[in-house]
Amino acid sequence: MNEEPHGGRNLMVLGLCSIIIALATSLVSLYIYHKSGDIYLDCSLPDADCPSARSDSDENKSGNDFVFSDNGEINEKTLDEYLKELKDSSEKLQKIDSPFSDDALSDESLGI
Amino acid sequence: MKRKKLLPLLILPIFSASFLVSPVFAENLSVSLSNDQIGNISTNCSSIKETLKRAQNSDRNTRLSLGRIYQNVLTNFITPLNVRLVKNNLFDSSLADNQSNFSKNRETFNHDYVTYSKDLEALIATDCKTNPVDFYSQLEKTRASRKAVSNDIATLNNILLKHSKLVVNLKNTVGGTE
């Protein structure tokens, strides 16, 4: 009449369930990571070659650390300084040579 | 009974895994390819793949540099200027509109870049040796999404240029009233 204790088997079921749940949540996380597009923006991946993302890159060393304060007066002098610093950032944009131009995927460059 | 209870637990990971292995098919675009081009794709398949991988790495760096500059301009220049204008009772609707425009287009740029990256990845995964036509269809699709990214950059740069002009106008106005 008395039920036999199933301690060992229950422990195994618990372990198995834990593994399955961990596996399922990992797969869902990976799916979200891929689907959201974060995988394409992530420079920490082993095969990602993002030298400019490294802390010791020249780009980071010469990074523009100017921050226009949201407090203070608005006058000719402050706006002059603002425009000067903004021009530096604009020049950095101009230095990036024809970003995402058609040439990289043209028939000629691919040898088609 | 217990087996029935365990069944959903076994099905769940299989169901989740099916998301990860969903295949990517090239869209049936109207592709006009000569026999020479088909031959070139099959023959030069490995070198084409290498070129695409190099472009992928280069694009990743370009996006990173652009993203950093756009982020810097928005958080360190455009936004604080508008906040400061409001605090000084000098609210400028054109500059505020420009800020929301810049912010919106930056999101579009990120979104389009992700779409392009997915297309490029699918292109690299397509077997050009045995399926040159499918490969070229996917190439056309990738070119279109790359064009969208390029247009986003042009739009953002124009908004930034407009912002500079508006600030120059503001400077002249402020200078005139001083």
Coordinates of C-alpha atoms in Angstrom, one line a residue:
Chain A
M1 CA 0.0 0.0 0.0
N2 CA 2.8 2.4 0.9
E3 CA 4.4 4.1 -2.1
E4 CA 8.1 3.3 -2.6
P5 CA 10.4 6.4 -2.4
H6 CA 11.6 7.6 -5.8
G7 CA 14.3 10.0 -4.5
G8 CA 16.9 8.9 -7.0
R9 CA 14.6 8.9 -10.0
N10 CA 13.1 12.3 -9.1
L11 CA 16.6 13.8 -8.8
M12 CA 17.4 12.5 -12.3
V13 CA 14.1 14.0 -13.7
L14 CA 14.9 17.3 -11.9
G15 CA 18.4 17.3 -13.4
L16 CA 17.1 16.5 -16.9
C17 CA 14.4 19.1 -16.7
S18 CA 17.0 21.7 -15.6
I19 CA 19.2 20.9 -18.6
I20 CA 16.3 21.1 -21.0
I21 CA 15.1 24.4 -19.6
A22 CA 18.6 25.8 -19.7
L23 CA 19.0 24.6 -23.3
A24 CA 15.6 26.1 -24.3
T25 CA 16.3 29.5 -22.8
S26 CA 19.8 29.6 -24.4
L27 CA 18.3 28.8 -27.8
V28 CA 15.6 31.5 -27.4
S29 CA 18.3 34.0 -26.3
L30 CA 20.4 33.2 -29.3
Y31 CA 17.4 33.5 -31.6
I32 CA 16.6 36.9 -30.2
Y33 CA 20.3 38.0 -30.5
H34 CA 20.2 37.0 -34.1
K35 CA 16.8 38.2 -35.0
S36 CA 17.2 41.6 -33.4
G37 CA 20.3 42.2 -35.5
D38 CA 22.6 42.7 -32.5
I39 CA 24.9 40.0 -33.9
Y40 CA 25.7 42.4 -36.8
L41 CA 26.5 45.3 -34.5
D42 CA 28.6 43.2 -32.0
C43 CA 32.3 43.7 -32.3
S44 CA 33.1 41.3 -29.4
L45 CA 32.5 38.3 -31.6
P46 CA 35.7 36.3 -32.2
D47 CA 35.5 36.6 -36.0
A48 CA 34.6 40.3 -35.9
D49 CA 37.4 42.5 -37.2
C50 CA 36.6 45.9 -35.7
P51 CA 40.0 47.5 -35.0
S52 CA 38.3 50.9 -34.4
A53 CA 36.3 49.3 -31.6
R54 CA 39.4 48.5 -29.6
S55 CA 40.2 50.9 -26.7
D56 CA 43.8 51.4 -27.9
S57 CA 42.8 52.3 -31.5
D58 CA 44.0 55.7 -32.9
E59 CA 40.5 56.7 -33.5
N60 CA 39.6 56.4 -29.9
K61 CA 42.8 58.2 -28.8
S62 CA 41.9 61.2 -30.9
G63 CA 38.2 60.9 -30.1
N64 CA 36.3 64.1 -29.8
D65 CA 35.5 64.6 -26.1
F66 CA 33.9 68.0 -26.5
V67 CA 30.5 68.1 -24.8
F68 CA 28.3 71.2 -25.3
S69 CA 26.9 72.0 -21.9
D70 CA 23.1 72.3 -21.7
N71 CA 23.6 75.0 -19.1
G72 CA 24.8 78.6 -19.6
E73 CA 24.2 81.5 -21.8
I74 CA 23.6 81.5 -25.6
N75 CA 25.8 84.1 -27.2
E76 CA 28.0 84.6 -30.2
K77 CA 31.1 83.3 -28.5
T78 CA 29.5 80.0 -27.3
L79 CA 27.9 79.4 -30.7
D80 CA 31.2 80.0 -32.4
E81 CA 32.9 77.4 -30.2
Y82 CA 30.0 75.1 -30.8
L83 CA 30.3 75.5 -34.6
K84 CA 34.1 75.0 -34.5
E85 CA 33.8 71.7 -32.6
L86 CA 30.9 70.5 -34.8
K87 CA 33.0 71.2 -37.9
D88 CA 35.6 68.8 -36.5
S89 CA 33.0 66.1 -36.3
S90 CA 31.7 66.9 -39.8
E91 CA 35.3 66.6 -41.1
K92 CA 35.6 63.2 -39.6
L93 CA 32.5 62.2 -41.5
Q94 CA 34.0 63.5 -44.7
K95 CA 37.2 61.5 -44.2
I96 CA 35.3 58.2 -44.4
D97 CA 35.8 57.5 -48.1
S98 CA 32.5 57.0 -50.0
P99 CA 30.8 54.8 -47.4
F100 CA 28.7 51.9 -48.7
S101 CA 29.3 52.9 -52.3
D102 CA 28.0 50.7 -55.2
D103 CA 31.6 49.8 -56.3
A104 CA 32.2 47.1 -53.6
L105 CA 29.5 44.9 -55.0
S106 CA 29.6 45.8 -58.6
D107 CA 29.9 43.1 -61.3
E108 CA 33.4 44.4 -62.2
S109 CA 34.8 44.3 -58.6
L110 CA 33.4 40.8 -58.1
G111 CA 34.7 39.6 -61.5
I112 CA 31.2 38.7 -62.9
Chain B
M1 CA 0.9 10.0 -17.5
K2 CA 4.4 11.2 -16.5
R3 CA 5.6 10.7 -20.1
K4 CA 2.8 12.9 -21.3
K5 CA 3.9 15.6 -18.8
L6 CA 7.5 15.5 -20.0
L7 CA 6.5 15.7 -23.7
P8 CA 6.2 19.5 -23.8
L9 CA 9.6 19.9 -22.1
L10 CA 11.1 17.8 -24.9
I11 CA 9.2 19.6 -27.7
L12 CA 10.1 23.1 -26.5
P13 CA 13.9 23.0 -27.3
I14 CA 13.2 21.4 -30.7
F15 CA 10.7 24.1 -31.5
S16 CA 13.2 26.8 -30.4
A17 CA 15.9 25.3 -32.5
S18 CA 13.7 25.4 -35.6
F19 CA 14.0 29.2 -35.4
L20 CA 17.7 29.1 -35.6
V21 CA 17.9 26.9 -38.6
S22 CA 15.3 28.7 -40.7
P23 CA 16.7 28.7 -44.3
V24 CA 17.2 31.9 -46.3
F25 CA 16.0 31.7 -49.9
A26 CA 16.9 34.2 -52.6
E27 CA 13.9 36.2 -53.8
N28 CA 12.8 35.6 -57.3
L29 CA 13.9 38.9 -58.7
S30 CA 13.9 39.5 -62.5
V31 CA 17.5 38.7 -63.2
S32 CA 19.0 39.0 -66.7
L33 CA 22.2 37.0 -66.8
S34 CA 24.2 36.1 -69.9
N35 CA 25.8 32.6 -70.1
D36 CA 29.2 34.2 -69.7
Q37 CA 28.1 35.8 -66.5
I38 CA 26.7 32.5 -65.2
G39 CA 30.0 30.9 -66.1
N40 CA 32.0 33.6 -64.4
I41 CA 30.1 33.3 -61.2
S42 CA 30.6 29.5 -61.1
T43 CA 34.3 29.7 -62.0
N44 CA 35.2 32.6 -59.7
C45 CA 33.0 31.5 -56.9
S46 CA 35.7 31.3 -54.2
S47 CA 37.3 34.6 -55.1
I48 CA 33.9 36.3 -55.2
K49 CA 33.2 34.9 -51.7
E50 CA 36.6 36.3 -50.5
T51 CA 35.8 39.7 -51.9
L52 CA 32.4 39.7 -50.2
K53 CA 34.0 38.7 -46.9
R54 CA 36.5 41.6 -47.2
A55 CA 33.6 44.0 -48.0
Q56 CA 31.7 42.6 -44.9
N57 CA 34.7 43.4 -42.6
S58 CA 35.2 46.8 -44.2
D59 CA 31.5 47.7 -43.9
R60 CA 31.5 46.6 -40.2
N61 CA 34.2 49.1 -39.5
T62 CA 32.6 51.9 -41.5
R63 CA 29.3 51.4 -39.7
L64 CA 31.1 51.5 -36.4
S65 CA 32.9 54.8 -37.2
L66 CA 29.8 56.4 -38.6
G67 CA 27.7 55.2 -35.7
R68 CA 30.1 56.6 -33.2
I69 CA 30.2 60.0 -34.9
Y70 CA 26.4 60.2 -35.3
Q71 CA 26.0 59.3 -31.6
N72 CA 28.5 61.9 -30.6
V73 CA 26.9 64.6 -32.6
L74 CA 23.4 63.8 -31.3
T75 CA 24.3 63.5 -27.6
N76 CA 27.1 66.0 -27.3
F77 CA 26.0 68.7 -29.7
I78 CA 22.4 68.7 -31.0
T79 CA 20.5 67.7 -27.9
P80 CA 22.3 69.9 -25.4
L81 CA 22.0 72.9 -27.7
N82 CA 18.3 72.5 -27.9
V83 CA 18.0 72.0 -24.1
R84 CA 20.1 75.1 -23.5
L85 CA 18.0 77.1 -25.9
V86 CA 14.8 76.2 -24.0
K87 CA 16.5 77.1 -20.7
N88 CA 17.3 80.5 -22.2
N89 CA 13.8 81.0 -23.6
L90 CA 15.2 80.8 -27.1
F91 CA 13.3 77.7 -28.3
D92 CA 13.9 77.2 -32.0
S93 CA 11.3 74.9 -33.7
S94 CA 13.5 74.4 -36.8
L95 CA 16.4 73.1 -34.6
A96 CA 14.1 70.9 -32.6
D97 CA 12.5 69.4 -35.7
N98 CA 16.0 68.9 -37.1
Q99 CA 17.0 67.0 -33.9
S100 CA 14.0 64.6 -34.1
N101 CA 14.7 64.2 -37.8
F102 CA 18.3 63.3 -37.1
S103 CA 17.4 60.9 -34.4
K104 CA 14.7 59.2 -36.5
N105 CA 17.1 58.8 -39.5
R106 CA 19.8 57.4 -37.2
E107 CA 17.4 54.7 -36.2
T108 CA 16.6 54.1 -39.9
F109 CA 20.3 53.8 -40.6
N110 CA 20.9 51.2 -37.9
H111 CA 17.8 49.3 -39.1
D112 CA 18.8 49.4 -42.8
Y113 CA 22.4 48.3 -41.9
V114 CA 21.1 45.2 -40.0
T115 CA 18.9 44.4 -43.1
Y116 CA 21.9 44.8 -45.4
S117 CA 24.1 42.7 -43.1
K118 CA 21.5 39.9 -43.2
D119 CA 21.3 40.1 -47.0
L120 CA 25.1 40.0 -47.3
E121 CA 25.3 37.1 -44.9
A122 CA 22.7 35.2 -47.0
L123 CA 24.6 36.1 -50.1
I124 CA 27.9 34.7 -48.7
A125 CA 26.0 31.5 -47.6
T126 CA 24.5 31.0 -51.1
D127 CA 26.4 28.4 -53.2
C128 CA 27.5 30.3 -56.2
K129 CA 29.2 27.3 -57.8
T130 CA 26.0 25.3 -58.2
N131 CA 23.3 28.1 -58.0
P132 CA 24.7 31.1 -59.9
V133 CA 21.3 32.5 -60.8
D134 CA 20.0 32.3 -57.2
F135 CA 23.3 33.9 -56.1
Y136 CA 22.9 36.8 -58.5
S137 CA 19.3 37.3 -57.4
Q138 CA 20.5 37.6 -53.8
L139 CA 23.3 39.9 -55.0
E140 CA 20.8 42.2 -56.5
K141 CA 18.8 42.2 -53.3
T142 CA 22.0 42.9 -51.3
R143 CA 22.9 45.8 -53.6
A144 CA 19.4 47.3 -53.1
S145 CA 19.8 47.1 -49.3
R146 CA 23.3 48.5 -49.5
K147 CA 21.9 51.4 -51.5
A148 CA 19.4 52.1 -48.8
V149 CA 22.2 52.3 -46.2
S150 CA 24.1 54.7 -48.5
N151 CA 21.0 56.9 -48.9
D152 CA 20.6 57.0 -45.1
I153 CA 24.1 58.2 -44.7
A154 CA 23.5 61.0 -47.3
T155 CA 20.3 62.0 -45.5
L156 CA 22.0 62.1 -42.1
N157 CA 24.9 64.2 -43.5
N158 CA 22.4 66.6 -45.1
I159 CA 20.5 67.0 -41.8
L160 CA 23.8 67.7 -40.1
L161 CA 24.7 70.3 -42.7
K162 CA 21.2 71.9 -42.3
H163 CA 21.8 71.9 -38.5
S164 CA 25.1 73.8 -39.0
K165 CA 23.3 76.4 -41.2
L166 CA 20.5 76.9 -38.6
V167 CA 23.1 77.4 -35.9
V168 CA 24.9 80.0 -38.0
N169 CA 21.5 81.8 -38.5
L170 CA 20.9 81.6 -34.8
K171 CA 24.4 83.0 -34.1
N172 CA 23.6 86.0 -36.4
T173 CA 20.3 86.6 -34.7
V174 CA 21.8 86.4 -31.2
G175 CA 24.7 88.6 -32.4
G176 CA 22.2 91.2 -33.8
T177 CA 20.3 91.5 -30.6
E178 CA 23.4 91.7 -28.3

